[in-house]
XYZ file of C-alpha atoms in Angstrom:
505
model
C 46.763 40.309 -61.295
C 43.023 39.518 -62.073
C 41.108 41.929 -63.283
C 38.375 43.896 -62.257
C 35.585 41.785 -63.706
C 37.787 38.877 -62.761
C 37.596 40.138 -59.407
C 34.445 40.841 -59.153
C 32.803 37.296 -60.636
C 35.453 35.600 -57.970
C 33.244 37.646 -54.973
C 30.417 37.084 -56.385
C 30.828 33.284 -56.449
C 32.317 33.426 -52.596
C 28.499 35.563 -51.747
C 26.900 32.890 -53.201
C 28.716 29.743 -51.374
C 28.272 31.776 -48.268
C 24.873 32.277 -48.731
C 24.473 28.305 -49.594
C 26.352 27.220 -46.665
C 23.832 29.490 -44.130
C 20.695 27.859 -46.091
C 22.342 24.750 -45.068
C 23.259 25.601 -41.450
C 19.388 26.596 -41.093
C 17.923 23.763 -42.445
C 20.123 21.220 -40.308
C 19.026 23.437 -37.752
C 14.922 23.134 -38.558
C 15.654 19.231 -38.828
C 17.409 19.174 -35.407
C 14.656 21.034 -33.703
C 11.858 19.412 -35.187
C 13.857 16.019 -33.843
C 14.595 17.217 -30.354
C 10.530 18.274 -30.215
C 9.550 14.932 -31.242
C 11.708 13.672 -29.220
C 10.724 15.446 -25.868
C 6.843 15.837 -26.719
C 5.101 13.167 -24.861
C 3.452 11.051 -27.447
C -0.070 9.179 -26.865
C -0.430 5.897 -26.760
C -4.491 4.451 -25.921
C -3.923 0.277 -27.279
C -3.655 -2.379 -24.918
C -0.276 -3.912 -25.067
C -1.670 -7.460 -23.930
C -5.320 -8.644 -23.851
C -6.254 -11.031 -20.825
C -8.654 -12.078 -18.273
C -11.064 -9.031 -19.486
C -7.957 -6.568 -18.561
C -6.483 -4.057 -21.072
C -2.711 -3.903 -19.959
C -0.665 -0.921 -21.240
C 3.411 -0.761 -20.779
C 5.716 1.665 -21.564
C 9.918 1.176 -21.029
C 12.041 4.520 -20.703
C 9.860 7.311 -22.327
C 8.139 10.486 -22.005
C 4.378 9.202 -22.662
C 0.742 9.317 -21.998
C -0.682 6.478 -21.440
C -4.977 6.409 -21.597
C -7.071 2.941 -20.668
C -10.671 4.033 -21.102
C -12.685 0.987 -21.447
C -16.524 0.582 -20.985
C -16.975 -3.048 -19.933
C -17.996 -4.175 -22.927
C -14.994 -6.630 -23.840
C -12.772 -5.388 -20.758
C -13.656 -4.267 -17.206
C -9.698 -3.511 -16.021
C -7.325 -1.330 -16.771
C -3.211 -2.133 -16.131
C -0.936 0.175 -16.644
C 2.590 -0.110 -16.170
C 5.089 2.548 -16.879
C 9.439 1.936 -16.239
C 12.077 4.836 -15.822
C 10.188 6.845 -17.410
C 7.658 10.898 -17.318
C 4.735 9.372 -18.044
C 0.833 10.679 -17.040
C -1.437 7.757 -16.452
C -5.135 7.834 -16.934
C -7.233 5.288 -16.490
C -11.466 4.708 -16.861
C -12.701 1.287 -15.630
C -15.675 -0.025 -14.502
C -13.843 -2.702 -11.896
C -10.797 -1.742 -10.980
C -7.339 0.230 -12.053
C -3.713 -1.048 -11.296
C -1.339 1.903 -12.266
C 2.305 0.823 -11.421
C 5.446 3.304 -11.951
C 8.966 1.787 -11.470
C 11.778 3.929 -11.226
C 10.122 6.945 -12.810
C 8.440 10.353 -12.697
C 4.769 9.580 -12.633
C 3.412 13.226 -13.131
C -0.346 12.786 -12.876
C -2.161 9.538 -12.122
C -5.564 9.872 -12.444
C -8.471 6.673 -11.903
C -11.965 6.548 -12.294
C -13.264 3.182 -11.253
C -14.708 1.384 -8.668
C -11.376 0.522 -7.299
C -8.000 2.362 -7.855
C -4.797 0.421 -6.677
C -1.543 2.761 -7.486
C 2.147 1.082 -6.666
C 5.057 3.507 -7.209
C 8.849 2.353 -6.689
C 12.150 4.479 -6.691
C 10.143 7.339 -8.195
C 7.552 10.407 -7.758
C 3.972 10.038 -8.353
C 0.742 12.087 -7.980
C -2.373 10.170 -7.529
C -6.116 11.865 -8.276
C -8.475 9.554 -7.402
C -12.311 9.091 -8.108
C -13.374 5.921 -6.659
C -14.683 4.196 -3.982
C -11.596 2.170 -2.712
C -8.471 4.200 -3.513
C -5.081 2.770 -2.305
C -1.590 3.712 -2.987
C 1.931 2.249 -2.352
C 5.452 4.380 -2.357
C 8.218 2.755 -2.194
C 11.586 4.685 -2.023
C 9.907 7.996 -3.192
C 7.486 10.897 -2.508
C 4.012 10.725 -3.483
C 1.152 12.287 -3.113
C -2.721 11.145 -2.726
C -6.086 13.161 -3.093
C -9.265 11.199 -2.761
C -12.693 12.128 -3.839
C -15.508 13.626 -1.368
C -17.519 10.178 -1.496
C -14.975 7.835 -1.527
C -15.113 4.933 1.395
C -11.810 3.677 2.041
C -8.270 5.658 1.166
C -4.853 4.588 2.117
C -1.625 5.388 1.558
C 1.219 3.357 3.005
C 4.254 5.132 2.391
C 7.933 3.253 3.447
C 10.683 6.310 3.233
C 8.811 9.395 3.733
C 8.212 12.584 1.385
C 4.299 11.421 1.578
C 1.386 13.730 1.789
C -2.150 12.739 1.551
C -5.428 14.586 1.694
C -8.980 13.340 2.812
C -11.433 16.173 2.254
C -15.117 16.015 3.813
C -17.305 13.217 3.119
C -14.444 10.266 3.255
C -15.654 7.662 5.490
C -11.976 5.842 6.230
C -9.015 7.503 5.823
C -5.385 5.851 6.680
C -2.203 6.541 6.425
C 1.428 4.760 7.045
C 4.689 6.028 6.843
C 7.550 4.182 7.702
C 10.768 6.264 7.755
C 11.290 10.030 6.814
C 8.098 12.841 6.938
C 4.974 12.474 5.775
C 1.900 14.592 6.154
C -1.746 13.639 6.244
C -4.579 16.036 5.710
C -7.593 14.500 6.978
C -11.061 15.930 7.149
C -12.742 12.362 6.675
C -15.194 10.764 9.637
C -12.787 8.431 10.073
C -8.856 9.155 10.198
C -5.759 6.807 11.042
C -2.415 7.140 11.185
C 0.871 4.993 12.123
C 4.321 7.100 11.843
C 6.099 5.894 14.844
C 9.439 5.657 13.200
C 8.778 9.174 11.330
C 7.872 12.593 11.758
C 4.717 13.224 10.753
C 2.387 16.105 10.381
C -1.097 15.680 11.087
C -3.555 18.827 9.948
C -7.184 19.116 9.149
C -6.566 22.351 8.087
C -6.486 24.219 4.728
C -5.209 22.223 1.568
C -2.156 24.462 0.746
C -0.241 23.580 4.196
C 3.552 22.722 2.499
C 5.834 20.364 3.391
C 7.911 21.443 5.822
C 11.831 22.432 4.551
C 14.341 20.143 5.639
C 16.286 22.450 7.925
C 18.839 21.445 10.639
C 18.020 21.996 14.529
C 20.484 24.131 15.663
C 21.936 25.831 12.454
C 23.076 29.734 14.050
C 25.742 29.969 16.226
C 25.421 27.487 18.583
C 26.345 28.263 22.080
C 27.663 25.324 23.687
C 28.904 27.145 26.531
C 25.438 28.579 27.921
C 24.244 25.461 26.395
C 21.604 27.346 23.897
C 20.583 26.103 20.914
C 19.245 28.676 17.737
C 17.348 28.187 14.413
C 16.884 30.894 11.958
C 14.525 29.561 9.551
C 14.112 32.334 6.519
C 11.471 30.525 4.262
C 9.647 29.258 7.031
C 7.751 25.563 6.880
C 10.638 24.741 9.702
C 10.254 21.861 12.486
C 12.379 22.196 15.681
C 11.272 19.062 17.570
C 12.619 17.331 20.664
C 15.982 18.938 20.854
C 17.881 17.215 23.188
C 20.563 18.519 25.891
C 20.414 21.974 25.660
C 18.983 24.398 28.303
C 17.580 27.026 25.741
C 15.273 26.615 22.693
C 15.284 29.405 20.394
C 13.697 29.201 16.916
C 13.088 32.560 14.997
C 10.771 32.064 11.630
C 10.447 34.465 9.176
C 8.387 32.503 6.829
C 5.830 31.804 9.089
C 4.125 28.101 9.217
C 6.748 26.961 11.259
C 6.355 24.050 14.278
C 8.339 23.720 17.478
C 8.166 20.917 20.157
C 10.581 21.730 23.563
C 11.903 20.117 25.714
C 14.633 22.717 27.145
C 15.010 22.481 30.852
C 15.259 26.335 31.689
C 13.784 28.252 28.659
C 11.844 27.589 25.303
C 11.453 30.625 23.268
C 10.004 31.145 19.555
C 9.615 34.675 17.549
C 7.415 34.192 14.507
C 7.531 36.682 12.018
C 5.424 35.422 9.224
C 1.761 33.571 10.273
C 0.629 30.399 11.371
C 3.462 29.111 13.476
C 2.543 26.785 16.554
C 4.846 26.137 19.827
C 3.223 22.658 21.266
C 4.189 20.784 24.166
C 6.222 23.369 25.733
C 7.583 21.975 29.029
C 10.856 24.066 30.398
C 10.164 26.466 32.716
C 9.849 29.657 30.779
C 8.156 29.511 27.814
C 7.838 32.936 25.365
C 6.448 32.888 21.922
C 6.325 36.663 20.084
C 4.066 36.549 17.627
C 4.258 39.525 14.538
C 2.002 38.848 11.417
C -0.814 36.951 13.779
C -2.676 33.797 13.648
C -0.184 31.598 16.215
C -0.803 28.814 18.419
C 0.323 28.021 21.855
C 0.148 25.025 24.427
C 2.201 25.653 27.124
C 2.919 23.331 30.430
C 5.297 25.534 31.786
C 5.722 27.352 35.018
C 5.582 30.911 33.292
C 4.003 31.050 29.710
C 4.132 34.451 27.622
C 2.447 35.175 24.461
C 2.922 38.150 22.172
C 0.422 38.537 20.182
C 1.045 41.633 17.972
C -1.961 41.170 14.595
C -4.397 39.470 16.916
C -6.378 36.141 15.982
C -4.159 33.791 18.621
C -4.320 30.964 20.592
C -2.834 30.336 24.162
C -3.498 27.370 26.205
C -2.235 26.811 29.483
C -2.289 23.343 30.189
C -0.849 22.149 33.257
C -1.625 23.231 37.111
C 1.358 23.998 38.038
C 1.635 27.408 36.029
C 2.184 30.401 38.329
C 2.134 32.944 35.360
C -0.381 32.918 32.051
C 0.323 35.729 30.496
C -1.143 37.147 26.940
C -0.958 40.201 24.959
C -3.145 40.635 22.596
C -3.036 43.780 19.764
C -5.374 43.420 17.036
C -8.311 41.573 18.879
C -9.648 38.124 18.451
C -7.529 35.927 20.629
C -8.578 32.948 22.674
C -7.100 32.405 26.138
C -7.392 29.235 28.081
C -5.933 28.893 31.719
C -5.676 25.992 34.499
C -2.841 27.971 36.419
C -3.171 29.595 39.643
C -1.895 33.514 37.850
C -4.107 34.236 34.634
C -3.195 37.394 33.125
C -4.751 37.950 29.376
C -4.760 41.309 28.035
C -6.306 42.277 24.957
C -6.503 45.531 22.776
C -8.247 46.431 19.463
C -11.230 44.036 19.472
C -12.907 41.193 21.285
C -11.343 38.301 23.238
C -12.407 35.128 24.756
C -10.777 34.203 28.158
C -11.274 30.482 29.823
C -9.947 31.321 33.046
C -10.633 27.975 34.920
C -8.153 26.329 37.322
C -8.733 23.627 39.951
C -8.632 25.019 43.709
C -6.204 23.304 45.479
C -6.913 21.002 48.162
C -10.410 21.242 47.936
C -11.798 17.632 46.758
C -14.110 16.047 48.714
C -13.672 12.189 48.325
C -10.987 9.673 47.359
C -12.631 6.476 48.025
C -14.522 4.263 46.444
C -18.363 4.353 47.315
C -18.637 0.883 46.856
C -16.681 -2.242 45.954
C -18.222 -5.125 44.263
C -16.917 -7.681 42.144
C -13.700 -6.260 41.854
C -15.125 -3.295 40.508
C -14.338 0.094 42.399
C -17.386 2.697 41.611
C -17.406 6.003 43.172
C -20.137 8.418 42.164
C -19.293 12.056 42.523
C -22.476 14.764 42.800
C -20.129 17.425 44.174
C -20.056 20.660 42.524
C -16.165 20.832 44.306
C -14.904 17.654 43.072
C -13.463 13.893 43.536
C -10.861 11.938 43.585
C -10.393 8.568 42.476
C -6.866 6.886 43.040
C -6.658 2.460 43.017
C -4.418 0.585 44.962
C -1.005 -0.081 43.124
C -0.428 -2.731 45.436
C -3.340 -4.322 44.976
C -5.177 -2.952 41.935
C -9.036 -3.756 41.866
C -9.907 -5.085 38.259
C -12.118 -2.507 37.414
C -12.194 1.400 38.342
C -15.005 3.184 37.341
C -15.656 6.768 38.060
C -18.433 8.605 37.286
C -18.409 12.418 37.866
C -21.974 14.865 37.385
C -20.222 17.943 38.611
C -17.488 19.921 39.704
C -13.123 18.859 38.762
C -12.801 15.130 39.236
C -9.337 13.551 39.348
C -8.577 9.937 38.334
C -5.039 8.151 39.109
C -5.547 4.232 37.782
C -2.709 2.275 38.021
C -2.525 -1.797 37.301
C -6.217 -2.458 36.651
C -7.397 -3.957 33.838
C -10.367 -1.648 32.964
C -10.512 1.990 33.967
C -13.144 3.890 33.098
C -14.209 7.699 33.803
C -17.686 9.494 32.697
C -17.645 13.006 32.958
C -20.581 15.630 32.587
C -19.112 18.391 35.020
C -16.955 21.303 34.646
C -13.730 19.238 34.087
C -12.197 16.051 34.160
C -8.451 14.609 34.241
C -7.552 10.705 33.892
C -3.757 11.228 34.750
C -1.332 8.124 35.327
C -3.897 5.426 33.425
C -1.494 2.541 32.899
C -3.866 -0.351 32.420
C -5.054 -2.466 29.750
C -7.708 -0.617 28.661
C -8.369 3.160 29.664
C -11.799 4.822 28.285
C -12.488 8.418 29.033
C -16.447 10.127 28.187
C -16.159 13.833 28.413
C -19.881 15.263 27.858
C -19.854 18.667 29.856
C -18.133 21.751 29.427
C -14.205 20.932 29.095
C -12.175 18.171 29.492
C -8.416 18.090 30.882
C -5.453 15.925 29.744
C -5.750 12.426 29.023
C -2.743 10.884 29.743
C -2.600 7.520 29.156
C 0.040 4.720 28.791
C -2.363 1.719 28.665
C -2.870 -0.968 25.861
C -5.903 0.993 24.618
C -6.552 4.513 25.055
C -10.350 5.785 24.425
C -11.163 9.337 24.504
C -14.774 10.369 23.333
C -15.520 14.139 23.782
C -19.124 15.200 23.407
C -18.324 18.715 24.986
C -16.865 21.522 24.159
C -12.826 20.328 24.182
C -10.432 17.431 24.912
C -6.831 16.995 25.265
C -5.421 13.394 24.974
C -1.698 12.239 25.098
C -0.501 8.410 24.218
C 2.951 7.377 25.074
C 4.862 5.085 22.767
C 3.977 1.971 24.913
C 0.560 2.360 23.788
C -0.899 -0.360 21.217
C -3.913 1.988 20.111
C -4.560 5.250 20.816
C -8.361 6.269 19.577
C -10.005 9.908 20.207
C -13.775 10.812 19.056
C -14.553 13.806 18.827
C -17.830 16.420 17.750
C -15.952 18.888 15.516
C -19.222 21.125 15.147
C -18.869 21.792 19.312
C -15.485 22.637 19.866
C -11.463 21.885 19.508
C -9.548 18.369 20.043
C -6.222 17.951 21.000
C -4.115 14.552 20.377
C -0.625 14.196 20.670
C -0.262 10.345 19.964
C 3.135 8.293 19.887
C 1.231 5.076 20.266
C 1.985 2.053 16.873
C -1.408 3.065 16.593
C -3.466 6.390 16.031
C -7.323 6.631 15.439
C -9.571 10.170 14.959
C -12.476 10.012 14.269
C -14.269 13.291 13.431
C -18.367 13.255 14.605
């Protein structure tokens, strides 16, 4: 047995080693952290990795990094940057031009000030702020996104597999984007804006800059009935897209989230209950067509024989677009909705503020000529001064080369088939151009509204000076171009054509 003091210098040395082995442990601790920081900080890096031709070229292989090329022309006028599978924020200040390239990587910020800013991105995610006159970006196998400055001239994004969004504000002369595959969106406020997404789903908006990309949600994803042939969507986040849902007699999308889109097709019934704000129901073409409205702010385009709207926080929009709607019917609580009507039963209600009804449909049967005035060569002109209307329709048979209608008052109705100009001026009340399959199909809308545009020629040309237009391009169309005032009044363009033009007067 030890004694006491024995006992007591033996726990007094076991204190001690304890108390030198937790020292230890937080030390090796300290010097793990302070690695792991280093590690994960993203360090600077500003030299040029290769000197040539005037360019400063800066690489960087499989780290977290910031790379900064700010040269003043003085011994270089370029800027290259290249960064591989690797989070890396580029920035780059050149008086020519800046190449930024990101392979396999997560390109966080990419930001150019130059005259021209070229951006490639590969099997990756990049963000692109530019401040130049040119800007251009590439995405490859990745999402990106593009903002270009107020005065910039030319911005494009071409975009191969979707997850692309790009934003023109005001002032942008040429704006253009091209996605591939996939979704993209494009938010265009430039004078000139073009888009080609004929194998995608795009979203086109000149709206606000914090629209969201829609969620990827499936079609029918509650309880389909197969039986009554009825197809549901619940979408509880909203930013949901039920588009072109095929062989099912009933549409039904409910949207809590709000900001939610819906394109139907349905034979018997098309119906859409938005709780949240800013959902839209376009190119509704079954023959019922209902859309309940809770939190406000909704839009509706209906060709249906009976269209509903709800309306329950006011600030709506319902269009009735085709002639062959018996029932228009709106409900309005909260004020501040905007009805327009071509059917023959227009029924808008409104309570709790001021409204503003179109109520115009053509009277049947009342047109006053269908001929051409005068035939010269083979160019059919017909000159319409009646404040009822005219009627234009060329021979299928024999198609004159050139149709060319001109129409001062009252609804004027154009059917060109097989010639290789058609052309229709309108300064009336209203003007359609229905069945244009030609080679080239121009439409001048100058007075108070125009109709729908429906056009499957070569070119389609809508310029609208007035106070609306409506346009529609099928897929067979080459290029599909609408001008339009935006200080007057509200354009419409539903465009499947390779190619898509609007430009914004």
């Amino acid at each position: 047995m030890l004694s006491s003091k024995a006992q007591g210098f033996t726990r007094e040395l076991m204190t001690m080693g304890f108390l030198r082995v937790q020292v230890f442990l937080v030390f090796l601790g300290v010097f793990f952290f302070a690695i792991v920081t280093k590690i994960s900080a993203a360090s600077e890096h500003t030299r040029c990795s290769l000197r040539q031709n005037r360019t400063c070229y800066q690489y960087s292989l499989a780290r977290r990094r910031n790379l900064t090329c700010a040269v003043s022309g003085v011994t270089f006028r370029n800027c290259h940057q290249i960064g591989n599978a690797g989070a890396f924020n580029l920035t780059c200040t050149a008086p020519d031009e800046c190449k930024q390239q990101c392979f396999a990587g997560h390109c966080q910020s990419l930001k150019c000030i130059s005259k021209k800013c070229d951006q490639y991105c590969i099997r990756g995610r990049c963000n692109m702020e530019c401040n130049s006159d040119e800007c251009i970006q590439t995405c490859d196998v990745g999402g990106c996104e593009m903002k270009c400055p107020k005065g910039a001239k030319r911005c494009i994004q071409k975009c191969s597999r979707g997850n692309c969004k790009m934003h023109c504000p005001p002032g942008v002369q040429y704006c253009k984007q091209t996605c591939d595959t996939g979704r993209c969106i494009m938010l265009c406020e430039g004078k000139e804006c073009e888009r080609s997404c004929r194998y995608s789903k795009c979203l086109y908006n000149a709206g606000p800059e914090n629209v969201t990309t829609p969620s990827v949600v499936s079609s029918c994803n509650r309880a389909i009935a197969r039986r009554q042939s009825i197809c549901y969507q619940h979408c509880l986040s909203g930013d949901c897209e039920m588009l072109n849902v095929n062989n099912y007699s009933m549409l039904s999308q409910v949207c809590y989230g709000g900001n939610c889109n819906m394109r139907c097709n349905a034979r018997n019934k098309c119906s859409q209950v938005c709780v949240g704000r800013q959902c839209q129901l376009v190119t509704c073409t079954s023959d019922v067509c209902i859309q309940e409205c809770i939190a406000g702010g909704c839009n509706m385009e209906c060709y249906s024989k009976i269209c509903t709207q709800i309306c329950r926080k006011g600030n709506c929009r319902m269009a009735c677009l085709s002639s062959n709607s018996k029932i228009c019917y709106q409900t309005c609580i909260g004020g501040g909705c905007v009805t327009s009507c071509e059917g023959e039963n227009c029924s808008p209600r409104c309570f709790g503020g001021q409204c503003t009804h179109a109520l115009i449909y053509q009277p049947p049967g009342l047109i006053t000529s269908d001929a051409c005035d005068e035939i010269k060569d083979e160019t059919c002109v017909q000159t319409c001064a009646s404040n009822i209307g005219c009627s234009l329709t060329n021979r299928p048979s024999n198609p004159l080369q050139i149709s060319n209608q001109t129409c001062s008052d009252g609804f004027c109705l154009m059917n060109c088939t097989g010639s290789e100009y058609c052309y229709q001026d309108c300064s009336g009340q209203k003007c359609y151009t229905m069945s244009c399959n030609s080679r080239e199909c121009v439409q001048v809308c100058s007075g108070k509204d125009c109709g729908l545009l429906e056009c499957s020629a070569d070119t389609c040309i809508q310029k609208c000076f007035g106070l609306g237009c409506h346009m529609k391009c099928h897929p067979s169309v080459q290029v599909c171009h609408q001008i339009c005032v935006a200080e007057k009044g509200r354009c419409s363009l539903e465009c499947w054509a390779k190619q898509c033009v609007t430009t914004m007067m």
